[in-house]
Coordinates of C-alpha atoms in Angstrom, one line a residue:
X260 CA 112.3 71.4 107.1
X261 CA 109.8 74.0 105.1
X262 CA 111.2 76.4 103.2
X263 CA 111.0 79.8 104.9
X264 CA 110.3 81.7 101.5
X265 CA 107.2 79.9 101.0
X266 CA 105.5 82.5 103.5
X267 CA 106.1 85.0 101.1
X268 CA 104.8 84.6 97.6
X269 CA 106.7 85.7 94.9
X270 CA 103.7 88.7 94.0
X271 CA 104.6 90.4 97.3
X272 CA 108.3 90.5 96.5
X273 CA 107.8 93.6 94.8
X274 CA 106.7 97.1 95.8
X275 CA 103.4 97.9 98.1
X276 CA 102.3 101.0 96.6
X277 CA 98.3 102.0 97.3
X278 CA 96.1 99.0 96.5
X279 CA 98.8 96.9 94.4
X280 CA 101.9 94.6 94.1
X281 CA 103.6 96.7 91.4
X282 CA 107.1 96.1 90.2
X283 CA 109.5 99.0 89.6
X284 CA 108.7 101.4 87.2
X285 CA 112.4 100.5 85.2
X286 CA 111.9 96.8 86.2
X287 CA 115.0 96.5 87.9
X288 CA 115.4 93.9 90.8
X289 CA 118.3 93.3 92.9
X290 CA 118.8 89.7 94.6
X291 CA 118.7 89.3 98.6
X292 CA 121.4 86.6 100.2
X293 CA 121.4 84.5 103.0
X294 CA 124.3 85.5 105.1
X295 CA 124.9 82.4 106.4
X296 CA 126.0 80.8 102.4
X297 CA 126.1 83.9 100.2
X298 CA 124.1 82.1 98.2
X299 CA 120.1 84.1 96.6
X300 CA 117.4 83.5 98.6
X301 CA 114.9 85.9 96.2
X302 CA 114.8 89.0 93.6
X303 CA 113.0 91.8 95.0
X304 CA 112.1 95.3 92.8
X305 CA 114.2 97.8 93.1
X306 CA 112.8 101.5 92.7
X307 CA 113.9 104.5 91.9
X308 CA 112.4 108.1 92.8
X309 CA 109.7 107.9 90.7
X310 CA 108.9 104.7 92.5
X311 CA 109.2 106.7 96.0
X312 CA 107.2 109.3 94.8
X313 CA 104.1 106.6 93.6
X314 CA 104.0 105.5 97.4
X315 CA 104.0 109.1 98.5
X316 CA 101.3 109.9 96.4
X317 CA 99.1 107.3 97.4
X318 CA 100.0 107.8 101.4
X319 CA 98.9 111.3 100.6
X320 CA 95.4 110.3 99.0
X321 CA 94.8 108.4 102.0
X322 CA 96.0 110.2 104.6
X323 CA 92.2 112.2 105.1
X324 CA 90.4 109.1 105.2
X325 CA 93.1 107.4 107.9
X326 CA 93.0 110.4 110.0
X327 CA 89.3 110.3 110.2
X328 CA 88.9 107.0 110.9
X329 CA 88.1 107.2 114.2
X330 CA 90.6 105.8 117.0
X331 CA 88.7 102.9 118.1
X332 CA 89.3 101.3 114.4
X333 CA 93.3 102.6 114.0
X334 CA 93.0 100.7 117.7
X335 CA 91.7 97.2 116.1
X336 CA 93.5 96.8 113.0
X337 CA 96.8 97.6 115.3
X338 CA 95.1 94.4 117.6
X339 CA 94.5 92.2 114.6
X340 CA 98.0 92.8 113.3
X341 CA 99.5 91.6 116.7
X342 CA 97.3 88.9 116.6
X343 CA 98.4 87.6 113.5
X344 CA 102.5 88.3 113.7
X345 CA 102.0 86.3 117.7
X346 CA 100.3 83.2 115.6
X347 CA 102.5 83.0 112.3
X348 CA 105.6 83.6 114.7
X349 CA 107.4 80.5 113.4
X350 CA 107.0 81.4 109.9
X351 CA 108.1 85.0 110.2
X352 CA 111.0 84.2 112.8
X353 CA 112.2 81.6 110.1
X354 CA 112.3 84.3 107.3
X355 CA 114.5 86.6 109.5
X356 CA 116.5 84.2 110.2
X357 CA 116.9 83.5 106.4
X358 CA 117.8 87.2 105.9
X359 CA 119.2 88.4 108.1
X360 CA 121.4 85.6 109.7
X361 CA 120.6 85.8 113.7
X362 CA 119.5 82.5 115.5
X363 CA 116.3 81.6 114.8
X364 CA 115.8 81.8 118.8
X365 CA 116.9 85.6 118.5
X366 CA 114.6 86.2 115.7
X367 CA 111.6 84.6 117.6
X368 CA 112.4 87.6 120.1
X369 CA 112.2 89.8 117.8
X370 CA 108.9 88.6 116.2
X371 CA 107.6 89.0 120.1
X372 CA 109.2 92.5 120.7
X373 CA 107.9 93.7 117.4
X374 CA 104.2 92.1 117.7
X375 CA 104.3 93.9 120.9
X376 CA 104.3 97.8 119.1
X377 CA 101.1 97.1 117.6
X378 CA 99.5 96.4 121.1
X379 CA 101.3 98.7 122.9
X380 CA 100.4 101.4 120.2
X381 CA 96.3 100.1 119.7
X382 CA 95.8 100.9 123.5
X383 CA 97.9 104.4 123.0
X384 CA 95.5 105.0 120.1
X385 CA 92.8 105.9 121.9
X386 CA 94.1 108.0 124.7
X387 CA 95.3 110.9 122.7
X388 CA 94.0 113.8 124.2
X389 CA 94.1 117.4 124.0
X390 CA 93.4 119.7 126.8
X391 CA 91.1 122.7 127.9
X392 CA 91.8 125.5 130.2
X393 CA 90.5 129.2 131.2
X394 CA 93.5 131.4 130.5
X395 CA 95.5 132.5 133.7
X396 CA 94.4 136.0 132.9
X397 CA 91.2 135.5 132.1
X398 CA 88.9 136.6 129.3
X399 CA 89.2 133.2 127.2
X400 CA 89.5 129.5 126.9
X401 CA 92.9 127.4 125.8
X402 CA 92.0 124.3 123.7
X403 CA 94.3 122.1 122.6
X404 CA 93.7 120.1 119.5
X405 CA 96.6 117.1 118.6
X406 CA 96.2 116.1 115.0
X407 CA 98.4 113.8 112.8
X408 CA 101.8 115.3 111.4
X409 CA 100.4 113.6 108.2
X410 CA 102.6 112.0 105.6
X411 CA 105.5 110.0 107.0
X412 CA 109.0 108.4 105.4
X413 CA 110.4 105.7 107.8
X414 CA 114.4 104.7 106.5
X415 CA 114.8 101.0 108.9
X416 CA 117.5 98.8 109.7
X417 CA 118.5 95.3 108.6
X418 CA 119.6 94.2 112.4
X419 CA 115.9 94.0 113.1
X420 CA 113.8 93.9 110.1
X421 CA 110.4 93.3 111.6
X422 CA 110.9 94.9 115.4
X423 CA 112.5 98.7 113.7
X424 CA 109.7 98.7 111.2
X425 CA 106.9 98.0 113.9
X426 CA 108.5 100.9 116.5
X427 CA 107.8 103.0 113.8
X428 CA 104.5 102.4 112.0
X429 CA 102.4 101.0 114.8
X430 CA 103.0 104.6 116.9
X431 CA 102.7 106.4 113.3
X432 CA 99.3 104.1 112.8
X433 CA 97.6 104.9 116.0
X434 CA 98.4 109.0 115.7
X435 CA 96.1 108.6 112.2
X436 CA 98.9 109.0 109.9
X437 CA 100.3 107.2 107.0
X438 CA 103.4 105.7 106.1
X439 CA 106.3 104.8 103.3
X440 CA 108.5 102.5 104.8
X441 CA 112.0 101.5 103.2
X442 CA 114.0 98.8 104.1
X443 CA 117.6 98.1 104.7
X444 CA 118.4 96.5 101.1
X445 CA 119.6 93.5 102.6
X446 CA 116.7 92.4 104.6
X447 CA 113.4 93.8 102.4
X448 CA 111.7 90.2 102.5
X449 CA 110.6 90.6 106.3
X450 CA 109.0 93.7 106.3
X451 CA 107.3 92.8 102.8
X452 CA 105.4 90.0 104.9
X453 CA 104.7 92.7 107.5
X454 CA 103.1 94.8 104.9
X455 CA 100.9 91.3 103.4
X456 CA 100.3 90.8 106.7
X457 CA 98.4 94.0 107.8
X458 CA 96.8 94.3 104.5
X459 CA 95.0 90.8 105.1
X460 CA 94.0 92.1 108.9
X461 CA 92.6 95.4 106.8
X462 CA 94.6 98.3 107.1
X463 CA 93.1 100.5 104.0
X464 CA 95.3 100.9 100.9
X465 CA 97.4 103.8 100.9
X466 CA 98.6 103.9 104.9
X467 CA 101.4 101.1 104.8
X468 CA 103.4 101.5 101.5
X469 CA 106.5 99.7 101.3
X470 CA 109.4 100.2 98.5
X471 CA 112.2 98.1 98.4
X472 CA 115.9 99.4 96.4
X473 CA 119.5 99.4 96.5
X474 CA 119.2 103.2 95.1
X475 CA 117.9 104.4 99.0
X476 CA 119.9 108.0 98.2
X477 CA 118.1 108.7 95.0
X478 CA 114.7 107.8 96.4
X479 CA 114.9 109.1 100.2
X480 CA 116.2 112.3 98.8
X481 CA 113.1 112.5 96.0
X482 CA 110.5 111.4 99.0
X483 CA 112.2 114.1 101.9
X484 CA 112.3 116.8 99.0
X485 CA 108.7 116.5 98.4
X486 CA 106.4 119.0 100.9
X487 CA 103.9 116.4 101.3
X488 CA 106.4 114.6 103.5
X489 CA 106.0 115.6 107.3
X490 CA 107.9 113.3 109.3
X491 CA 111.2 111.6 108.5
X492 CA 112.3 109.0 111.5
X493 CA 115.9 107.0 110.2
X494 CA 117.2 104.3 112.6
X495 CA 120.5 103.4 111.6
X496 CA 124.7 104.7 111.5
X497 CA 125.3 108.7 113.0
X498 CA 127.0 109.3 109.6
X499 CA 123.4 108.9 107.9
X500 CA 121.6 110.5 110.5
X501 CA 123.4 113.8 109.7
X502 CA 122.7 113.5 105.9
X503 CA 119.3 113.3 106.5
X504 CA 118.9 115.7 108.8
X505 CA 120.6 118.2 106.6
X506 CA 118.1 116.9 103.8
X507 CA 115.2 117.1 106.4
X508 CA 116.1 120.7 106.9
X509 CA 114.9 121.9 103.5
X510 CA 111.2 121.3 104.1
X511 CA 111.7 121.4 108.0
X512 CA 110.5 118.0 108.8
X513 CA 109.6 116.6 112.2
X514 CA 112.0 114.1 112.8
X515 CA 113.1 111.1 114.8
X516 CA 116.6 109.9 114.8
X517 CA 117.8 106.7 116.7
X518 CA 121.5 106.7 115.4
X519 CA 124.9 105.2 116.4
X520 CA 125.8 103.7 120.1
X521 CA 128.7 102.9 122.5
X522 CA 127.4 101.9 124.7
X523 CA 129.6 101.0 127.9
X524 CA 128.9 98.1 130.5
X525 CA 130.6 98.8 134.0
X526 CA 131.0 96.0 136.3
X527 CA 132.2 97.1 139.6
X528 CA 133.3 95.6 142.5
X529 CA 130.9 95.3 144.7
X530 CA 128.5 93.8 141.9
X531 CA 126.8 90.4 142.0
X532 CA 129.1 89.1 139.5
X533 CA 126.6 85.8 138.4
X534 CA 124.2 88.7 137.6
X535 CA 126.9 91.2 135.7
X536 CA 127.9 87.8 133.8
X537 CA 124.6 87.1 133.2
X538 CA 123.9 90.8 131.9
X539 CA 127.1 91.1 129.9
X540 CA 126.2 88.5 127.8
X541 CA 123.1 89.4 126.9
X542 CA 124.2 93.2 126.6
X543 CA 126.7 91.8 124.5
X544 CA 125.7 89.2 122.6
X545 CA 121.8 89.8 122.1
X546 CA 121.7 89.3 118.2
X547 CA 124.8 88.5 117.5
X548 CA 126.2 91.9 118.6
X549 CA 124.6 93.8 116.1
X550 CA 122.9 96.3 117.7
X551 CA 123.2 99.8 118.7
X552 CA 122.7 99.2 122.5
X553 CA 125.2 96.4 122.1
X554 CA 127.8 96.6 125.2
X555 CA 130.9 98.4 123.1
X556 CA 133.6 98.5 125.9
X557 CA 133.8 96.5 129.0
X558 CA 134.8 98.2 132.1
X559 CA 135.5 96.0 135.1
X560 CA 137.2 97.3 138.4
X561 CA 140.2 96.0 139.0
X562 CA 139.6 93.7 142.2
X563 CA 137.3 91.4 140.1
X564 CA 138.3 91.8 136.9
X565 CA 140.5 88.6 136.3
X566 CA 138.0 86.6 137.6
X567 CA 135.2 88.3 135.7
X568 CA 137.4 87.9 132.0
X569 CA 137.9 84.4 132.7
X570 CA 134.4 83.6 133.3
X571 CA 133.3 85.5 130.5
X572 CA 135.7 84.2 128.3
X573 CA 134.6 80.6 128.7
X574 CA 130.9 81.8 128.4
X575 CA 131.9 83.4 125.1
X576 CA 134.1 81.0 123.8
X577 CA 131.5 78.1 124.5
X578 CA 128.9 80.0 122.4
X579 CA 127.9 77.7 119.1
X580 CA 128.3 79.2 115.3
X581 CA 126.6 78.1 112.4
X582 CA 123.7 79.3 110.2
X583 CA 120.5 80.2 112.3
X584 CA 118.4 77.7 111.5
X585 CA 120.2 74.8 112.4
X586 CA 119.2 73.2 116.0
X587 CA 121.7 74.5 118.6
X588 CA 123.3 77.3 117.2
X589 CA 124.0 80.7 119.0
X590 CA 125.2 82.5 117.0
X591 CA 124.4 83.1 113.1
X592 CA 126.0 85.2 110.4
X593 CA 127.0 88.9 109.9
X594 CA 125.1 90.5 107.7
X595 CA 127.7 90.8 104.9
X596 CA 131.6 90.4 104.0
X597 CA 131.8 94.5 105.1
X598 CA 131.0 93.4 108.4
X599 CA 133.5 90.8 109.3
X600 CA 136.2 92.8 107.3
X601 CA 135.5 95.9 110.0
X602 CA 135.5 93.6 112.7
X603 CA 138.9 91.9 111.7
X604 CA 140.2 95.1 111.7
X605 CA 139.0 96.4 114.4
X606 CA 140.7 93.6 116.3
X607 CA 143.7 93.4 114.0
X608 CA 144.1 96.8 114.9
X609 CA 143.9 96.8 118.8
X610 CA 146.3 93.7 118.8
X611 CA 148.7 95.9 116.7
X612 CA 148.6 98.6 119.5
X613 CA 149.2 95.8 122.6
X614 CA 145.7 93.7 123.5
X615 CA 145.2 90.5 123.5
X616 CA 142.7 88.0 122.4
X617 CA 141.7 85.4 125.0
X618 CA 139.1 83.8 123.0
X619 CA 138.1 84.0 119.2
X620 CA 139.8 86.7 117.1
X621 CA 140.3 84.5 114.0
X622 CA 137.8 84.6 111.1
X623 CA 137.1 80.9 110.1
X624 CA 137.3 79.9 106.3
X625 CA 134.4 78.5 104.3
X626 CA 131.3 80.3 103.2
X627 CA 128.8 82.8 105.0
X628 CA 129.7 86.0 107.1
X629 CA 130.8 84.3 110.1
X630 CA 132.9 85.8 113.1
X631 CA 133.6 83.7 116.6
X632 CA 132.7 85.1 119.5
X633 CA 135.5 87.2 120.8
X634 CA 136.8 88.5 124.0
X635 CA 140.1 90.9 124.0
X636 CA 141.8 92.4 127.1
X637 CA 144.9 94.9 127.4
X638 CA 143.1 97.4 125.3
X639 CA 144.7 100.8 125.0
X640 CA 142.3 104.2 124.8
X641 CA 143.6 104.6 121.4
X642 CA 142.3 101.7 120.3
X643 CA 139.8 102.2 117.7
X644 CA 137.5 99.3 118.9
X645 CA 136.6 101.9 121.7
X646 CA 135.5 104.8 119.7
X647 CA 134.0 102.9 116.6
X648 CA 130.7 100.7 116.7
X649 CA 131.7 97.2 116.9
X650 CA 128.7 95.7 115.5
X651 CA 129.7 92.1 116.0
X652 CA 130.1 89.5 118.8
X653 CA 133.8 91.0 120.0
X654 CA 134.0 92.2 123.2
X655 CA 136.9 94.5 124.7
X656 CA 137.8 94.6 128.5
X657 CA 139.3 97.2 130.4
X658 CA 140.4 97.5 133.7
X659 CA 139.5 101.2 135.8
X660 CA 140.0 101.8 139.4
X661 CA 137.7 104.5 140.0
X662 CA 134.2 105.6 139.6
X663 CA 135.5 109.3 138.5
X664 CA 138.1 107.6 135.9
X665 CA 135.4 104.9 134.2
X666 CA 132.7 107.9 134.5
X667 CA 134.6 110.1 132.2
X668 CA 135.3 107.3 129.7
X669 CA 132.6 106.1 128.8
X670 CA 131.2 109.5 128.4
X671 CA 134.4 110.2 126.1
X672 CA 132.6 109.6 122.7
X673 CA 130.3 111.1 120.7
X674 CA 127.6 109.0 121.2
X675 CA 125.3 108.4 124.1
X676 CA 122.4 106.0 123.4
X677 CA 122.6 103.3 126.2
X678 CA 124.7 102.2 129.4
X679 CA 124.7 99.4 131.8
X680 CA 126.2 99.4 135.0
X681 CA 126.7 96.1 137.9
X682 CA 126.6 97.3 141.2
X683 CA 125.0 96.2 144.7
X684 CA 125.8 100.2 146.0
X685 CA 122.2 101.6 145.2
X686 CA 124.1 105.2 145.9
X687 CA 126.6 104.2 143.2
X688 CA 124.4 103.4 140.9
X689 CA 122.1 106.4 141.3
X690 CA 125.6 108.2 141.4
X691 CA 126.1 107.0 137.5
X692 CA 122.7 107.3 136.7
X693 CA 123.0 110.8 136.7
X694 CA 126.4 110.8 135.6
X695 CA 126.4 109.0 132.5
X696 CA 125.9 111.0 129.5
X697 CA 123.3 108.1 127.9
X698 CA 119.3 108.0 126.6
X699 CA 118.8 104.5 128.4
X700 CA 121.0 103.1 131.2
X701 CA 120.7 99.4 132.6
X702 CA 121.3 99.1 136.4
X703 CA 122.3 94.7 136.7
X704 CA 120.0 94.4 133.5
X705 CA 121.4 93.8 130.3
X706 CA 118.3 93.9 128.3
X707 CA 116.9 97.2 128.5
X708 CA 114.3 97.3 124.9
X709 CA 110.4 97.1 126.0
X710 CA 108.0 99.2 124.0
X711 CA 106.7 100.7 127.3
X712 CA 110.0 102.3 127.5
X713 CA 110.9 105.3 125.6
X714 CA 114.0 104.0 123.3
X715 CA 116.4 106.6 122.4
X716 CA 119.6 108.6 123.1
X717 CA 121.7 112.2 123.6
X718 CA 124.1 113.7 122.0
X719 CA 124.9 112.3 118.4
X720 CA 122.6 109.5 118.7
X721 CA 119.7 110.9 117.8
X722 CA 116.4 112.9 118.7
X723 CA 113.3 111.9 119.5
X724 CA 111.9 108.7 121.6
X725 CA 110.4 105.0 120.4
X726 CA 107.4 103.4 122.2
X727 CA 106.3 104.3 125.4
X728 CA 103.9 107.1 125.3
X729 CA 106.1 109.3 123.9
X730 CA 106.4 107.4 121.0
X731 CA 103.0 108.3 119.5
X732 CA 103.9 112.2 120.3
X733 CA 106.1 111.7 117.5
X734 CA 103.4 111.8 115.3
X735 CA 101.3 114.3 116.7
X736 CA 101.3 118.0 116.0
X737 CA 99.5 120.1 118.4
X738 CA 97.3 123.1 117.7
X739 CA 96.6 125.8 120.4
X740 CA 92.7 127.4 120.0
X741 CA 91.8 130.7 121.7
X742 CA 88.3 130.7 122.8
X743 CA 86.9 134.1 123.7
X744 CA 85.1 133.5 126.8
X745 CA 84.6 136.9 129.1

């Protein structure tokens, strides 16, 4: 078996600034681990402000230049770096995988979904348009000109180190604007490559800069409080979001926020129950859990939900765990020992208050971030399981009798990014469709990304839509002309 690293020299394990591999300006590093052993997979830099404010100054001497460059071009170099994640798919897939600890089938899904931003985005590149119209009242003409925000900071996850990075810069790209992205400290290596990558297709110096640290306050903070900073778009915890959008504030930044989920799945009585199985688990379970449209709480009407848990519990509890690379495994690592410790107590806490685990539940011992696939029934309301992100393969079921009564709990939480819902009823599901307080809702689907979709949700998590067309409006600001014309 080849060693995943190799696809990544150790020159581009250090920051993408302009036309160079530079290390930090303090020459610090900090090591990245693979989840599954704990054990150092590579030292990457680690910058500080100063470091931040390098990459901003050369996304700001080439931000003219991009925005010139004429859409056709943004369009190709988008192609070409599609092209090349879909043929080095194995290589990259392997490297997440190495990382970040999913199954190296899950990170081949993500190499596909992420590829597919860059074509989705190349074709949006060149049907920007403006408009032009003769004033209702006559007398003149209304032009409207979209241009590039300019400057943009994206802050990116370490659930899915190529596909968040690629929602943002490929729609950021096409809209002529350039880009400082910073990674999730514990999975810098993958979007490292990504950078290599579009470099070698020809993407000009200056529009993808990349800088890896483990000071991310210190050097967002510098890069938001700078004015040639535009746009700020975060993906991560609601708790972040609202820092940043306080810091965004200052120099009034356009921003995108996809932020925290909990999301609920509703199986109802009338549902095709193969399907809802079928939908739950990949709602559920689609990398390894951790995900913010991950299926937090279970609701299954009463009539079927005995024989709904015990289906799903033997699906769950015949899942294989071990590290993601290894033939036939399911499900990988956690990211770190913070993750499993939440998710312990998490469970240790509903079983305190009443529920109780039908499958899983007990962290194994050895080494890696591992948790079993868990399913938990009897959960009270006061559980903290169903208020706080789960992040991790557990999943609670509860019982509800009503479409009125599961309605207003799963819109009982701050959050409102995603749903899904099992039902047969097409008035019922229309019926929660408009009821449910979420961005995206799944009607007997459990996999709801696709970058022809616009990705994003209400209340506290977040503002702003991914992909789709709207995505690239992200990046666009709009100037109104006033032609005199009598």
């Amino acid at each position: 078996m080849s060693d995943p690293m190799n696809v990544l020299a150790p020159e581009h394990r250090r920051l993408r600034i302009g036309d160079a591999w530079r290390d930090a300006a303090s020459g610090a590093t900090f090591a990245v681990e693979d989840p599954a052993t704990g054990k150092t997979i590579a030292e990457v830099a680690d910058a500080d402000a100063a470091d931040g404010l390098a990459a901003l100054d050369a996304a700001n001497r080439a931000m003219a230049e991009w925005a010139a460059t004429p859409p056709r071009k943004r369009s190709e170099l988008l192609t070409a770096t599609y092209r090349a994640l879909t043929e080095r798919s194995e290589d990259i897939a392997r490297l997440i995988t190495l990382e970040m600890g999913k199954p190296l089938a899950e990170a081949r899904g993500e190499v596909a979904y992420g590829a597919e931003f860059f074509r989705w985005f190349a074709e949006e590149a060149v049907r920007v348009e403006g408009r032009f119209s003769i004033a209702p009242a006559g007398g003149y003409r209304i032009l409207t000109v979209p241009k590039p925000v300019g400057p943009c900071v994206f802050v990116t996850p370490w659930n899915f180190p190529l596909a968040m990075g690629a929602r943002k810069i490929a729609p950021a790209l096409a809209a002529g604007c350039t880009t400082i992205t910073k990674p999730a400290g514990q999975t810098p290596l993958t979007m490292l490559l990504l950078a290599r990558i579009m470099e070698e297709v020809g993407v000009p110096p200056g529009v993808v800069n990349v800088v890896t640290t483990k000071r991310s306050g210190k050097v967002v903070s510098a890069l938001l409080a700078d004015g040639r900073t535009r746009k700020l778009s975060f993906t991560g915890s609601t708790e972040v979001g609202r820092v940043l959008l306080r810091q965004a504030a200052d120099n009034v930044l356009r921003t995108s926020m996809e932020l925290g989920g909990n999301a609920a799945l509703i199986v109802c009585a009338d549902a095709d129950l193969d399907v809802a199985l079928d939908g739950a688990m990949v709602a559920k379970m689609r990398n390894i859990g951790e995900s913010c449209i991950a299926a937090n709480r279970i609701y299954v009407e009463e009539p079927v939900r005995e024989e709904f848990t015990a289906r799903f519990a033997e699906r769950m509890g015949a899942l294989s765990v071990g590290h993601g690379l290894d033939d036939g495994v399911n499900v990988g690592a956690l990211i770190d020992e913070a993750s499993v410790a939440k998710i312990d107590e998490l469970v240790a806490d509903a079983v305190d208050r009443g529920a109780r685990v039908v499958v899983g539940g007990e962290r194994p011992d050895g080494p890696g971030h591992f948790y079993p696939p868990t399913v938990i029934v009897d959960v009270p309301d006061d559980a903290r399981m169903l208020e706080a992100e789960i992040f991790g393969p557990v999943a609670p079921i509860i019982s509800f009798t009503s479409d009125d009564e599961v309605m207003a709990k799963a819109n009982d939480t701050e959050h409102g990014l995603a749903g899904y819902v099992f039902t047969r009823d097409l008035q019922r599901a229309l019926r929660f469709a408009e009821g449910l307080d979420t961005g995206m809702l799944g009607i007997n689907r459990g996999l709801i990304s696709d970058p022809s979709a616009p990705f994003g949700g209400v209340k506290q998590s977040g503002i702003g839509k991914e992909g789709s067309h709207e995505g690239i409006l992200e990046y666009l600001d709009l100037t109104y002309v006033a032609i005199d014309l009598p």
